[in-house]
GROMACS .gro file of C-alpha atoms in nm:
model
   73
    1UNK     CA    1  -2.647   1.543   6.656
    2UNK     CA    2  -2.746   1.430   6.311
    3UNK     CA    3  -2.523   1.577   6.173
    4UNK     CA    4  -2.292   1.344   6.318
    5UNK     CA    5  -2.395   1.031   6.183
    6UNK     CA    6  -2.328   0.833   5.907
    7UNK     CA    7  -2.561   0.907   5.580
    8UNK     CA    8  -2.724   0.576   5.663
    9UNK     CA    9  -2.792   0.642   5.987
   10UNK     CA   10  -2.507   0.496   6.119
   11UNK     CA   11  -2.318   0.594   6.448
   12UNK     CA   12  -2.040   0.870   6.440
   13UNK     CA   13  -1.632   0.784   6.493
   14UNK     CA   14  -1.484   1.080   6.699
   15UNK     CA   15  -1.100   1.124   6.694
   16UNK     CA   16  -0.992   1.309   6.974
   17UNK     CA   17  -0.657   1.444   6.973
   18UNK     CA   18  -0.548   1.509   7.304
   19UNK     CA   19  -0.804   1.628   7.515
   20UNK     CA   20  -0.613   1.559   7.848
   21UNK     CA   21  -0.388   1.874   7.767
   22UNK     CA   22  -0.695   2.059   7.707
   23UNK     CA   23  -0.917   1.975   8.001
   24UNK     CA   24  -0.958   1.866   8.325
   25UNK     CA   25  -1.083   1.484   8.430
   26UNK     CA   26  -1.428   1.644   8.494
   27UNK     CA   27  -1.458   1.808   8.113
   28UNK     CA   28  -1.250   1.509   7.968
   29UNK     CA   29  -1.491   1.240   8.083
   30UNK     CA   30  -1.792   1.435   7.998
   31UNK     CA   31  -1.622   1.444   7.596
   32UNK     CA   32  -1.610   1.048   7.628
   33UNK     CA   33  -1.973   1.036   7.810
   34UNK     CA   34  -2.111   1.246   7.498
   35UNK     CA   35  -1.940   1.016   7.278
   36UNK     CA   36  -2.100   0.665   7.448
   37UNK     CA   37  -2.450   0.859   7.446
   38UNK     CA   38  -2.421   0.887   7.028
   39UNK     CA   39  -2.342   0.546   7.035
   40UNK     CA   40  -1.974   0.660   6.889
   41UNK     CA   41  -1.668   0.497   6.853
   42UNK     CA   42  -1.389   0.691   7.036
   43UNK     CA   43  -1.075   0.715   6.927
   44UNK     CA   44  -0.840   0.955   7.220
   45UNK     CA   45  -0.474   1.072   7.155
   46UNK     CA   46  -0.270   1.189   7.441
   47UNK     CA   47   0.070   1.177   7.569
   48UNK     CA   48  -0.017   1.189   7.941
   49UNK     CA   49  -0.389   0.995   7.918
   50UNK     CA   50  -0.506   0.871   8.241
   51UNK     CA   51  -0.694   0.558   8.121
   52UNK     CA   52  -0.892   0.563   8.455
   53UNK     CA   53  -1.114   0.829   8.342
   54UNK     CA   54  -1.307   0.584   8.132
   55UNK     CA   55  -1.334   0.308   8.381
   56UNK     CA   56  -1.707   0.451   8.423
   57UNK     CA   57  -1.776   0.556   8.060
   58UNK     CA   58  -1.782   0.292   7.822
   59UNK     CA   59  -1.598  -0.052   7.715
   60UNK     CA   60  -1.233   0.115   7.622
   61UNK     CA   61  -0.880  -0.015   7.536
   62UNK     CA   62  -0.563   0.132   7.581
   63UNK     CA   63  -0.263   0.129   7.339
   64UNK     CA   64   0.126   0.260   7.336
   65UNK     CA   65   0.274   0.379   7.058
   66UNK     CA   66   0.685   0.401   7.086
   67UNK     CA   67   0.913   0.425   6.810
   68UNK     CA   68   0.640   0.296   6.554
   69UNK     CA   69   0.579  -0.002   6.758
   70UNK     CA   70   0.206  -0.064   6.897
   71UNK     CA   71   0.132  -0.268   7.237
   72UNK     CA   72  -0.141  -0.303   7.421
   73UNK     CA   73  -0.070  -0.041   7.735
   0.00000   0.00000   0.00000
């Protein structure tokens, strides 16, 4: 785990590319729980992201990105 952090101690920023094509809600909110227990900021990718899997996890925001343009989702 400290190999994670920042060289002055600070807190890691994971960029997760993804995940929801990779794993299941289970696995996926168990990434993000792993994440809030490092005291990371998250960033996750996804083109099928079901926001409600962090409703338990940790503060979160969601964004859309179409045709270069960002919104709040």
């Amino acid at each position: 785990v400290g190999l994670l952090e920042g060289p002055d101690g600070s807190p890691p920023v994971l960029l997760l590319d993804d995940l929801a094509s990779e794993f299941d809600a289970a696995h996926l909110e168990a990434v993000i729980d792993l994440g809030r227990e490092l005291g990371a900021q998250c960033w996750v990718t996804g083109v099928n992201l079901n926001p409600y899997v962090f409703k338990n996890s940790m503060e979160h925001r969601v964004f859309h990105v179409k045709h270069g343009q960002v919104s709040m989702a």
